[in-house]
Coordinates of C-alpha atoms and ligand atoms in Angstrom, one line a residue:
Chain A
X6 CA -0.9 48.6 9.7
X7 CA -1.0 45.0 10.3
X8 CA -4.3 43.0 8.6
X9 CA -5.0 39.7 9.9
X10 CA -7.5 38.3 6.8
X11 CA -9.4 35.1 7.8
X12 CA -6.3 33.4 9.1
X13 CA -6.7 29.8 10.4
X14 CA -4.4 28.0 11.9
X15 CA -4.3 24.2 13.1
X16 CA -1.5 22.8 15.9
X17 CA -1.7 19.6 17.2
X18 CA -4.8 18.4 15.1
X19 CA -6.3 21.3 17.4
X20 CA -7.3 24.4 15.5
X21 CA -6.2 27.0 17.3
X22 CA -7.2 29.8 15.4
X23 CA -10.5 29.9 13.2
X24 CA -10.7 32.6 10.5
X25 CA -9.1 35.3 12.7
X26 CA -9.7 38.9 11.5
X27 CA -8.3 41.5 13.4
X28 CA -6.8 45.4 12.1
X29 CA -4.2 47.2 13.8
X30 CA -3.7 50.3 12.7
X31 CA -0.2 52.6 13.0
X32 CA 0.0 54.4 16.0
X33 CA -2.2 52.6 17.6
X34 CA -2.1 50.1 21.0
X35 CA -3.8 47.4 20.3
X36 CA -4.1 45.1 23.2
X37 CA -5.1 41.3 23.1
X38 CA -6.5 39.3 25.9
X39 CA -7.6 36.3 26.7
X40 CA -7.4 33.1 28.9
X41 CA -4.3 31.0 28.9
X42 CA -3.5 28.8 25.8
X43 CA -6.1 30.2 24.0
X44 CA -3.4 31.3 21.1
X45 CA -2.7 34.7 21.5
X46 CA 1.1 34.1 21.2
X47 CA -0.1 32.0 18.1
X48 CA -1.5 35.5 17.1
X49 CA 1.0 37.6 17.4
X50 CA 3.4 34.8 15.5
X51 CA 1.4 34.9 12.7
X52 CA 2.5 38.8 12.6
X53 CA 6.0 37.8 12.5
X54 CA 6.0 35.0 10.5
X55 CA 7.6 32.6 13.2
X56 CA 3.9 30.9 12.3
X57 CA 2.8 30.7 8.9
X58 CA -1.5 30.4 8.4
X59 CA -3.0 27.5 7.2
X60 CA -5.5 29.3 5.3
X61 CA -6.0 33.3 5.1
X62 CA -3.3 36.4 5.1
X63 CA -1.2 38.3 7.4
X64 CA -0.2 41.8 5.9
X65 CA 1.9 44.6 7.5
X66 CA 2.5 47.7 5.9
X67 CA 0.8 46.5 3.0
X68 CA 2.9 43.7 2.3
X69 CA 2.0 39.7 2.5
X70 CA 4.6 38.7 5.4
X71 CA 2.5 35.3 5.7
X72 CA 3.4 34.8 1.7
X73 CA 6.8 36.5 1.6
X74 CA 10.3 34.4 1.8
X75 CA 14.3 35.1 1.8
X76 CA 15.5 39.0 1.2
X77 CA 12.0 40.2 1.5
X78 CA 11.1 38.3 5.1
X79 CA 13.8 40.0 6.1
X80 CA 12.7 43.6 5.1
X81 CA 9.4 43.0 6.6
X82 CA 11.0 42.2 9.9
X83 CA 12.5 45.1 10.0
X84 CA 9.6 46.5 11.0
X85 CA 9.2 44.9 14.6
X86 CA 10.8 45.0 17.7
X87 CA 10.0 41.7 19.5
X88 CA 9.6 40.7 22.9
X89 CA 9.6 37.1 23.5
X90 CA 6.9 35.8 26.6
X91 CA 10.4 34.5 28.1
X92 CA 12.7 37.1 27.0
X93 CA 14.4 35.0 24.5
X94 CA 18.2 36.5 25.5
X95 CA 21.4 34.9 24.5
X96 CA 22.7 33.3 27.5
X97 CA 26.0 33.9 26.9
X98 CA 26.0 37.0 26.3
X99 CA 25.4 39.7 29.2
X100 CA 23.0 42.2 29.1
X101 CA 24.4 45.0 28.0
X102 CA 25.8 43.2 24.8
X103 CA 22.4 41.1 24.4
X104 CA 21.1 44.7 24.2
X105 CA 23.3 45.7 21.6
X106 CA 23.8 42.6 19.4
X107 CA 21.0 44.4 17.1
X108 CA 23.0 46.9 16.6
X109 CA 26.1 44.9 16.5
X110 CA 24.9 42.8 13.7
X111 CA 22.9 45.2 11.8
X112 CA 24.2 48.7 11.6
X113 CA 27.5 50.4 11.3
X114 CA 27.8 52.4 14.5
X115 CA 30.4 52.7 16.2
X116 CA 31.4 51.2 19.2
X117 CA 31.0 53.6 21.9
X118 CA 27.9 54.7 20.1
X119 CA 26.7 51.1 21.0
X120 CA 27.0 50.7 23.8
X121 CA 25.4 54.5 24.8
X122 CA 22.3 53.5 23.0
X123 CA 22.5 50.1 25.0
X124 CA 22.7 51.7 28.4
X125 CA 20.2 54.4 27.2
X126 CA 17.6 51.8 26.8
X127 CA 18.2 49.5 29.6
X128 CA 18.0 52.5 31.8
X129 CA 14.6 53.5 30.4
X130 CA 13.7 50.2 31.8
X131 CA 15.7 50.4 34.9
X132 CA 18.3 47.4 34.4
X133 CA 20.6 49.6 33.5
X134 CA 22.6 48.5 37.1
X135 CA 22.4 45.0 35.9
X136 CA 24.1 45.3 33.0
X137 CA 27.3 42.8 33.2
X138 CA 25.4 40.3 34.4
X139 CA 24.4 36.9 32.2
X140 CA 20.6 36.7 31.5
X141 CA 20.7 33.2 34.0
X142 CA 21.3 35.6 37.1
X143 CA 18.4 37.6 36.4
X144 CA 14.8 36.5 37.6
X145 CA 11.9 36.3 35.1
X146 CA 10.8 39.9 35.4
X147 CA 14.0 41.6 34.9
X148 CA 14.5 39.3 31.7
X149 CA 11.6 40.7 30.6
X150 CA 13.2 43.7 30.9
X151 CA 16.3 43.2 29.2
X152 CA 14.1 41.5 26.3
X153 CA 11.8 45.0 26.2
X154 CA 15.3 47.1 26.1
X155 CA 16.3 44.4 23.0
X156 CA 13.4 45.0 21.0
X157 CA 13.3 48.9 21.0
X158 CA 17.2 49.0 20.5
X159 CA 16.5 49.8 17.1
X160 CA 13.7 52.2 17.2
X161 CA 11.3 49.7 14.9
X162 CA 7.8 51.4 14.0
X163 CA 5.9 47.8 15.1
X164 CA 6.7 46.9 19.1
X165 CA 5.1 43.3 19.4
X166 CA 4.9 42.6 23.7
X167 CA 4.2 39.0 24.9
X168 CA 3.0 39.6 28.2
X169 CA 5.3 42.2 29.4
X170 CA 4.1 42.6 32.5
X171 CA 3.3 39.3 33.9
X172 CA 5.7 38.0 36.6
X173 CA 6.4 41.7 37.4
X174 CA 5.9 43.2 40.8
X175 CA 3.1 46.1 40.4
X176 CA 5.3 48.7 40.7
X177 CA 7.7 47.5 37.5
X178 CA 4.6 46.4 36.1
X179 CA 3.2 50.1 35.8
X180 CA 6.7 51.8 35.0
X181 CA 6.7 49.2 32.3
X182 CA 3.0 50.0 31.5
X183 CA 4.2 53.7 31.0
X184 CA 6.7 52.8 28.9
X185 CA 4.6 51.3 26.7
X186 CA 2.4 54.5 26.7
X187 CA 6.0 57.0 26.0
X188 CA 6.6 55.2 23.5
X189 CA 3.2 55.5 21.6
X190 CA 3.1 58.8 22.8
X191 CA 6.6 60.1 21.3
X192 CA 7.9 57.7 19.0
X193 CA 4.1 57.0 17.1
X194 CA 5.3 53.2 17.2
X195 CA 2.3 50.7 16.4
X196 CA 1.9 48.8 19.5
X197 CA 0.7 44.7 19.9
X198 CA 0.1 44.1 23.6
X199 CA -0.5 40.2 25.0
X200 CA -1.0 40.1 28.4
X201 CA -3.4 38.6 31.3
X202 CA -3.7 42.2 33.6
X203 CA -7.1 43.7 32.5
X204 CA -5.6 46.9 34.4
X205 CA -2.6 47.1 32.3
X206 CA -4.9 46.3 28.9
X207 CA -7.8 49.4 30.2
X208 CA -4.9 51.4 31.1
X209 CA -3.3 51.4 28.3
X210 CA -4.7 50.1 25.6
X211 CA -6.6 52.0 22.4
X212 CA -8.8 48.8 21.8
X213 CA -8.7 46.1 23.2
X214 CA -9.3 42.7 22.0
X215 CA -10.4 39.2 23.0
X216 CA -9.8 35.8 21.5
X217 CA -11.3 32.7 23.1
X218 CA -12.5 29.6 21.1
X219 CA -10.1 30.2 18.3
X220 CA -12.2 33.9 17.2
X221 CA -11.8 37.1 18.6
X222 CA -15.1 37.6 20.6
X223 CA -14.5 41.0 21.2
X224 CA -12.7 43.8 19.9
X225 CA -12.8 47.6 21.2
X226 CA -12.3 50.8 23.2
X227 CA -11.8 49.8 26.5
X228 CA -15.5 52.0 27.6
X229 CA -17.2 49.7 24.8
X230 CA -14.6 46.2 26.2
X231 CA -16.0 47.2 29.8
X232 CA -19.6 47.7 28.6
X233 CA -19.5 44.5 26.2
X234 CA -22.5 41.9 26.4
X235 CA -20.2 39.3 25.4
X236 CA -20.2 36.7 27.9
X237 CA -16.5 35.5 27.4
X238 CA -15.6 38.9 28.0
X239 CA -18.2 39.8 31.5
X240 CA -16.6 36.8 33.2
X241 CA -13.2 37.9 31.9
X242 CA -13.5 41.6 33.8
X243 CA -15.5 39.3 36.8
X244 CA -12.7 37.8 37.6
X245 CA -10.4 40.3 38.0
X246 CA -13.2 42.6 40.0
X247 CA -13.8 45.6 37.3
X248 CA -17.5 45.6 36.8
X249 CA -19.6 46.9 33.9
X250 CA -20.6 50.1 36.1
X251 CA -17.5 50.1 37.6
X252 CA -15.3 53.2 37.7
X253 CA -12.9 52.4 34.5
X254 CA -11.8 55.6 33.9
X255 CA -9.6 55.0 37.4
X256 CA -7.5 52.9 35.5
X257 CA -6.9 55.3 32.4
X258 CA -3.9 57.6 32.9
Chain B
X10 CA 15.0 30.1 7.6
X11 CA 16.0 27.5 11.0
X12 CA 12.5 27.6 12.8
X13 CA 10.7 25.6 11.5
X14 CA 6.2 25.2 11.5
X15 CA 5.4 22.8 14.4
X16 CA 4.5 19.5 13.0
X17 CA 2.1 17.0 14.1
X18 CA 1.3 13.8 12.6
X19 CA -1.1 11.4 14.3
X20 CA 0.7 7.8 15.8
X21 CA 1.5 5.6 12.7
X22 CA -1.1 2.6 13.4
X23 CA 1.2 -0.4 12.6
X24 CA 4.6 -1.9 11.8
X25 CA 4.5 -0.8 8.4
X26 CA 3.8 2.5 9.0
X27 CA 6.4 3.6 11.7
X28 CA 9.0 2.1 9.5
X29 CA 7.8 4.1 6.6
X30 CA 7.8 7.0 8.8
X31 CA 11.6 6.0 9.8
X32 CA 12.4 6.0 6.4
X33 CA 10.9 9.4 5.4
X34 CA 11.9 11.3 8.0
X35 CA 15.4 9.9 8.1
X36 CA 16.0 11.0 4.3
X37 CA 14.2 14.4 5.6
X38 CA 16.6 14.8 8.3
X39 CA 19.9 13.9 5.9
X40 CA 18.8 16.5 3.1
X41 CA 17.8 19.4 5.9
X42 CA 21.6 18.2 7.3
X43 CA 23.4 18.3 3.7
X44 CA 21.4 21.8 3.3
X45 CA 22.7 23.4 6.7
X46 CA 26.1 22.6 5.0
X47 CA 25.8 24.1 2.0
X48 CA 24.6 27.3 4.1
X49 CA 27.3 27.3 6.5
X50 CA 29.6 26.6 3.6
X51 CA 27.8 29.9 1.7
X52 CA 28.4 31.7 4.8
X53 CA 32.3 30.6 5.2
X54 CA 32.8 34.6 3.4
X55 CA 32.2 35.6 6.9
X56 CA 34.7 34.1 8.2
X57 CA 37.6 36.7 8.5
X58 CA 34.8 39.4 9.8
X59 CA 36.1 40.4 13.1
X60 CA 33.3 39.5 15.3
X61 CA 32.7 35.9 13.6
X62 CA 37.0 35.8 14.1
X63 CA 36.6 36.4 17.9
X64 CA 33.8 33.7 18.4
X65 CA 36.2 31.0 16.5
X66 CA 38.8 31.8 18.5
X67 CA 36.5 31.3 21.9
X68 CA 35.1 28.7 19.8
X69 CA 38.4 26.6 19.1
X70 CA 39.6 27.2 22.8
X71 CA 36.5 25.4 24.7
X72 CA 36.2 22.6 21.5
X73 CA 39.9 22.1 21.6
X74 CA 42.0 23.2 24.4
X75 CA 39.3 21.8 26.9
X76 CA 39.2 18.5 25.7
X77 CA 43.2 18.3 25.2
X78 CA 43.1 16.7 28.9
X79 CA 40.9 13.5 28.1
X80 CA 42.4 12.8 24.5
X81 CA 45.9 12.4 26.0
X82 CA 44.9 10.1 28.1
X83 CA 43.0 8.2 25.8
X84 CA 45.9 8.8 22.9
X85 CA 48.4 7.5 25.4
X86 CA 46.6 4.2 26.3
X87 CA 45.7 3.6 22.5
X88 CA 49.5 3.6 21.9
X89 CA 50.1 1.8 24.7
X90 CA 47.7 -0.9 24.2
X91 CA 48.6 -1.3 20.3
X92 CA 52.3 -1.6 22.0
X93 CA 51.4 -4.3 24.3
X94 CA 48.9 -6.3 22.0
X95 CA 51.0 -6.3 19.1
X96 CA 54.4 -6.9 21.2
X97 CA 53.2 -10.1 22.6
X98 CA 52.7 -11.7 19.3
X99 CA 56.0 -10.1 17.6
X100 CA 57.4 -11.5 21.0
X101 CA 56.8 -14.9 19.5
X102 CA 59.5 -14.2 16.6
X103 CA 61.6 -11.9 18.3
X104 CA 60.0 -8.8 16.5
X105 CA 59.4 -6.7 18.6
X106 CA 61.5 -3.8 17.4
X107 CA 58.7 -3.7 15.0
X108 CA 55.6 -2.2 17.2
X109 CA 57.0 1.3 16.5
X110 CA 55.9 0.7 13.1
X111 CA 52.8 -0.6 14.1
X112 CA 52.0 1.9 16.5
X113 CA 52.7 4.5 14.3
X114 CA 51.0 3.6 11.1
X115 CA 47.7 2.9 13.1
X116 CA 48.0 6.0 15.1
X117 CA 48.2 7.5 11.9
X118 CA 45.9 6.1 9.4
X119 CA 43.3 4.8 12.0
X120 CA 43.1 5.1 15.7
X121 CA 44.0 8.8 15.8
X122 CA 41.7 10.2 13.7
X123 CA 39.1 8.3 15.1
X124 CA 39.6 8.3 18.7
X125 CA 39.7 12.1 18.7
X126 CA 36.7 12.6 16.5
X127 CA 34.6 10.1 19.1
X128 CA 35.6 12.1 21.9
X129 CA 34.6 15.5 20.1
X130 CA 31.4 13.8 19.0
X131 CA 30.3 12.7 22.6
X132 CA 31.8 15.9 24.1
X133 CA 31.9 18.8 21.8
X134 CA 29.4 17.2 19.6
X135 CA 26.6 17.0 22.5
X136 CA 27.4 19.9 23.9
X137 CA 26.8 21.7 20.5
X138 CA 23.3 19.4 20.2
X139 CA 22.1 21.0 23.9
X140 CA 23.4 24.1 23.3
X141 CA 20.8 24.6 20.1
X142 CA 18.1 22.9 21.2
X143 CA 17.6 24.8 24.3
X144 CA 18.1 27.7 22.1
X145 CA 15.3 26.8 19.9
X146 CA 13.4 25.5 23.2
X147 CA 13.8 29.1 24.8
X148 CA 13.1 30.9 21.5
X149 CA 16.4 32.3 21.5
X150 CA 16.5 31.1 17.6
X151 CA 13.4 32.7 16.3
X152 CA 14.6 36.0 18.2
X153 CA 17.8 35.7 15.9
X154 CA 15.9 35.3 12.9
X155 CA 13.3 38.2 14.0
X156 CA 16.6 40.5 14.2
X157 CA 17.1 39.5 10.7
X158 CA 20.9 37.9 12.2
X159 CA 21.1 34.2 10.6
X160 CA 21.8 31.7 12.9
X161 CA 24.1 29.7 10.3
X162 CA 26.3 32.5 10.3
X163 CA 26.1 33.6 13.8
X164 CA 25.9 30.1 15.5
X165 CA 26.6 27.3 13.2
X166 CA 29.9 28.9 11.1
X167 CA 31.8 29.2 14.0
X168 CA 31.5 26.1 15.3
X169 CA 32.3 24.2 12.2
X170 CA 35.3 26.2 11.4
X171 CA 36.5 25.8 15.3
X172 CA 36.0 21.8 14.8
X173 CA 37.5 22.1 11.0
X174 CA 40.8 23.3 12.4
X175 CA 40.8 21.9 15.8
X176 CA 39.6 17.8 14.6
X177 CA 43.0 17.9 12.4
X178 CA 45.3 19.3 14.9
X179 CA 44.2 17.5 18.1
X180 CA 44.3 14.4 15.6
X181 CA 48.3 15.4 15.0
X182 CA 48.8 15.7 19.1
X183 CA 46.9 12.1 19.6
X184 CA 49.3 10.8 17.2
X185 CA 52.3 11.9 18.7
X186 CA 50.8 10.9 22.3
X187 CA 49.8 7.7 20.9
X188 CA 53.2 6.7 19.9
X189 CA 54.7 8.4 23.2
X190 CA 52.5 5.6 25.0
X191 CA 53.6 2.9 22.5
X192 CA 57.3 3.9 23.6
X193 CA 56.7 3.8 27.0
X194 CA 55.3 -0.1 27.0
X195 CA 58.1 -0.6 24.5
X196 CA 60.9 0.6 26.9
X197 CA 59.5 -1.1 30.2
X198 CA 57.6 -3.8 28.8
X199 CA 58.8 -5.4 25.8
X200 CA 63.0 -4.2 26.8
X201 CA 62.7 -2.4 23.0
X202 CA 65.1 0.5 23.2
X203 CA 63.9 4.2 22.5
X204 CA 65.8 5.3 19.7
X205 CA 64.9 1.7 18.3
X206 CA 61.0 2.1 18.3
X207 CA 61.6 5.4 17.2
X208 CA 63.9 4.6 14.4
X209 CA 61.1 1.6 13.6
X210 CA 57.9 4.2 13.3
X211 CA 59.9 6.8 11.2
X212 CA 60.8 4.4 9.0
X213 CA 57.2 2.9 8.2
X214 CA 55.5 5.9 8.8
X215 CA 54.7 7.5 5.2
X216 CA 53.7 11.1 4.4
X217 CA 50.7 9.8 2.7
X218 CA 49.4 8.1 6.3
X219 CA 49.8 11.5 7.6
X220 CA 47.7 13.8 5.6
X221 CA 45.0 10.8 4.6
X222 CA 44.6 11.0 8.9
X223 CA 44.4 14.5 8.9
X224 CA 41.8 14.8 5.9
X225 CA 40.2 12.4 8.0
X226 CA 40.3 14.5 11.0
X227 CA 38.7 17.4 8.8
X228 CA 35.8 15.4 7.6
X229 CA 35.2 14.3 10.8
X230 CA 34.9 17.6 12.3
X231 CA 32.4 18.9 9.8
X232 CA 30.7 15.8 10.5
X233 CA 30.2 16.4 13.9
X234 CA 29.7 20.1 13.6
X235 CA 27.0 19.7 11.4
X236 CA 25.2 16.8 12.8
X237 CA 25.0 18.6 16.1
X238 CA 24.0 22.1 14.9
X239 CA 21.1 20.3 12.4
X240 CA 20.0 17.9 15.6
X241 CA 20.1 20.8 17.4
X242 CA 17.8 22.7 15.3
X243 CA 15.7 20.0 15.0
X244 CA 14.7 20.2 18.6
X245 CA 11.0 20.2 19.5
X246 CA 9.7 19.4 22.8
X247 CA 11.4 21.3 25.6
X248 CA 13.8 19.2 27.7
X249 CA 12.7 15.6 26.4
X250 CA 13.9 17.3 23.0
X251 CA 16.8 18.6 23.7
X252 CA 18.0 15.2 25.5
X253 CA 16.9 13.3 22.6
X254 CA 18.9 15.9 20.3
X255 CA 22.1 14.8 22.3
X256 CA 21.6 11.4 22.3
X257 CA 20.8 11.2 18.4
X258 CA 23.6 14.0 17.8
X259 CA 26.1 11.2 19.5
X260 CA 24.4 7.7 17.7
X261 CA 24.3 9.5 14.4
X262 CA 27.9 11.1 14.7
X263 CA 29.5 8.0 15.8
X264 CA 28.0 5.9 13.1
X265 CA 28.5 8.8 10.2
X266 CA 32.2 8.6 11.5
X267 CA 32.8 4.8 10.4
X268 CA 31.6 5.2 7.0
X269 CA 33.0 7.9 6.4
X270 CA 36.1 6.3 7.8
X271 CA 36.3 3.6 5.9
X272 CA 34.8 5.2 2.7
X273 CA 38.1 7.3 3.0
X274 CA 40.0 4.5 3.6
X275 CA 39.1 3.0 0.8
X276 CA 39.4 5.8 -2.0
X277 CA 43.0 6.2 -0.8
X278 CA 44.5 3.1 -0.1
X279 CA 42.7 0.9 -3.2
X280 CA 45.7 0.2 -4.6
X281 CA 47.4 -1.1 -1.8
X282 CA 44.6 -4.1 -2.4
X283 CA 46.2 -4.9 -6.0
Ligands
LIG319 N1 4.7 24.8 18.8 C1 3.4 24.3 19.1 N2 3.1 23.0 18.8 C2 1.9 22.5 19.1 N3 1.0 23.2 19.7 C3 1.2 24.5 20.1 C4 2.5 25.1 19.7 N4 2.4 26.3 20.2 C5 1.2 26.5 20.8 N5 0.5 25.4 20.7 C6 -0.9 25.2 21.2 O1 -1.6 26.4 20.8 C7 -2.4 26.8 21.9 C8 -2.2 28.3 22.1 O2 -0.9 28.5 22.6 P1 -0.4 30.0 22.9 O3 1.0 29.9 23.2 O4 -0.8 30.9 21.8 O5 -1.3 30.3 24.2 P2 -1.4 31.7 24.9 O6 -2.8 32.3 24.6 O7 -0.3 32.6 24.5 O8 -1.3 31.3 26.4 P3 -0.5 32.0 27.6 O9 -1.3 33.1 28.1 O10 -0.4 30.9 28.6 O11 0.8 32.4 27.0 C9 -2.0 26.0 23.1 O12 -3.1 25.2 23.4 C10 -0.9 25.1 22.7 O13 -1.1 23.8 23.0
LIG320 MG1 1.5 33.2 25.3

């Protein structure tokens, strides 16, 4: 479970986030939208403690990562599998390896055992064919990729996804958007989902929630995000043609 | 941890305050340097672990073997121009056997150790500074630290070790190009024999010249290492940053190389004042 308590936090002598509450529970996909440099990668870097709150607390799995420092940081991160909004590989390493440096660096497997567990990820999403290149021949999307295939290397019970999708072509987009789904669906991971694509949030997202202003305006079940009064969120679901008596349950798989 | 909280602090209003601002952060950025040594230096039990091993080796090859090309040259010229400068005057009282030992002993003590730690601080050095700061810029750092792998060990280590045993030994090869170059002007310039100038810088050269240079050399290379990994770090501000990095990695490296130069001149050659 990760608890964001009344977190503020200021950047730039702009306050980006105002006494943000928000609950994720395990298991569940929580997915958080909201217009461009609003802060919702400040949000989700407050959960990692790349971002440290001003005022308030960030706990996950019951302990204070926002307070915590050294050994016990550490432990906490073990928790999360992270993709970065640009992928965030090594560039000199290629794919495959940037895929298994987690493993490399943090278990004793062997190699061959490595490198199977690499390819068995980067397969799942399908850059498995790419994977002697160096991260600066692939375009944006298939870094993505790569990054996805990085973070769940280790199976961690917390998948944190910075806009996975955007700069995808539909069709990756929705095999990614499945992905996301499997995972939920057979591993039980906890999922945090930032993106733009109100299809990919209805679609797969357990509740979703908005932040504009610095506050989260709205947060819940897609039926209740579609119906929501909330004027932030109508012209949010306006702009990307779903309407409140529109036919949501098309998007839900 | 290397990522650090983004920092703002509104434009100082007035002379006083940007130099007071200077000051602070300046002492800031020394301790945070002096701190990412004593963390690499924590970390130097890694050292003989077979994947940090493999990244030294790569390490030494593109600090070292890449930049043998330029720091011949520049060795050789050194020597030569030592040769010529000093041969002229010696000229005067028909010394000129003696630029062997004046080659030498300043190849040695001063010019080697020097001239090869400048050209690692502009090449090596910048390229270390760029190397971080568009890994901070693209994230690639917090990743690391969100993988629980520290970047000290996995990025900084390396390079330092690389420079620690590359600085003295490129140092040793600039020497004996330097003095190769002195020979040359000798022979065709100044009519000194070979086996005369060579005879000359044996004779003056002590054993103490050589290791001072090399300990030199050493320090140097930490120097550099560090400056670049912490200025590297450092980075904020996308590209801008990462150019401004660079160019404060090579100011600050060139500049901690003369007093540190001289410092160590000093300590070891005090007596020689009396
Ligand atoms: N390191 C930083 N230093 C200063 N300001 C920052 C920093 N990171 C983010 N900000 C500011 O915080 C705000 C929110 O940024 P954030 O990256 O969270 O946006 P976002 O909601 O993820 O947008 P996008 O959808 O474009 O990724 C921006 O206005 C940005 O200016
Ligand atoms: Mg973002």
């Amino acid at each position: 479970m990760i608890e964001l308590q009344n977190v503020s936090k200021v950047l730039s002598g702009r306050t980006i986030l105002d006494k943000v509450n928000l609950q994720i529970h395990d298991g569940e996909t929580c997915v958080i939208v909201g217009p461009s440099g609003v802060g919702k990668s400040v949000t989700v870097k407050h959960m990692i403690r790349l971002l440290t709150p001003d005022s308030g607390k960030v706990i996950v799995n019951g302990d204070p990562i926002s307070e915590l420092s050294g050994v016990e940081l550490e432990a906490a991160r073990e928790h999360f599998g992270v993709l970065f909004q640009g992928g965030a590989l090594i560039e000199w390493l290629s794919v495959r390896e940037n895929v298994a440096l987690p493993l490399r660096e943090k278990t004793s497997m062997g190699e061959s055992d490595i490198i199977e567990l690499a390819m068995q990820k980067l397969t799942l999403v399908g850059m498995a064919d790419h994977s002697t290149k160096r991260p600066s021949e692939l375009s944006g999307g298939m870094r993505k990729r790569v990054g996805l295939a990085r973070a769940m290397v280790r199976n961690p019970s917390i998948l944190i996804y910075d806009e996975p999708t955007s700069g995808l072509d539909p069709v990756s987009a929705r095999t990614i958007d499945d992905l996301i789904l499997s995972m939920q669906a057979e591993l039980g991971v906890t999922s945090v989902v930032v993106t733009h694509d109100l299809h990919s949030a209805l679609s797969i997202g357990d509740r979703i929630a908005m932040i504009t202003g610095g506050r989260f305006v709205e947060t819940a079940a897609p039926r209740q995000f579609v119906e929501s009064e909330n004027e932030s969120v109508q012209a949010f679901l306006a702009s990307q043609f779903i309407t409140r008596k529109g036919d949501w349950e098309n998007w839900r798989r | 941890m290397i990522t650090r909280e983004p920092e703002y602090f509104p434009p100082p209003g007035n002379f006083i305050g940007r130099l007071g601002r200077g000051i602070v952060f300046s002492s800031r950025g020394l301790g945070r340097a002096l701190l990412l040594l004593v963390d690499t230096l924590a970390c130097m039990r890694f050292v003989f672990a077979t994947r940090t091993r493999k990244e030294i080796v790569y390490q030494m090859f593109v600090s070292g073997i890449k930049s043998l090309g330029v720091i011949t040259i520049v060795a050789m010229f050194t020597g030569m121009i030592l040769a010529l400068q000093t041969g002229i005057e010696l000229r005067k009282f028909n010394q000129e056997v003696n630029i062997g030992a004046a080659v030498m002993v300043s190849m040695l003590r001063e010019m080697g150790p020097f001239m090869t730690a400048l050209i690692l601080a502009a090449s090596v050095g910048s390229a270390y500074a760029a190397q971080m700061g568009t890994m901070v810029v693209s994230e690639e750092i917090a990743a690391l630290e969100i993988m629980s792998i520290n970047p000290v060990r996995f990025l900084v280590l390396p390079r330092m070790v690389s420079l620690m045993v590359m600085t003295p030994l490129l140092t040793f090869y600039s020497c004996v190009m330097g003095v190769l170059g002195g020979g040359m002007v000798g022979i065709t310039q100044l009519s000194v024999p070979w086996h005369a100038y060579i005879r000359n810088a044996l004779d003056f050269a002590a054993a103490k010249d050589l290791y001072v240079g090399l300990l030199k050399a050493f320090i140097f290379g930490v120097i550099i290492a560090i400056v670049a990994c912490h200025q590297g770090f450092s980075t904020t501000q996308g590209a801008v940053g990462v150019g401004n990095a660079t160019r404060r990695t090579v100011i600050v490296c060139f500049l901690t190389i003369l007093v540190a130069g001289y410092m160590i001149t000093r300590l070891f050659y005090i007596n020689a004042l009396d």
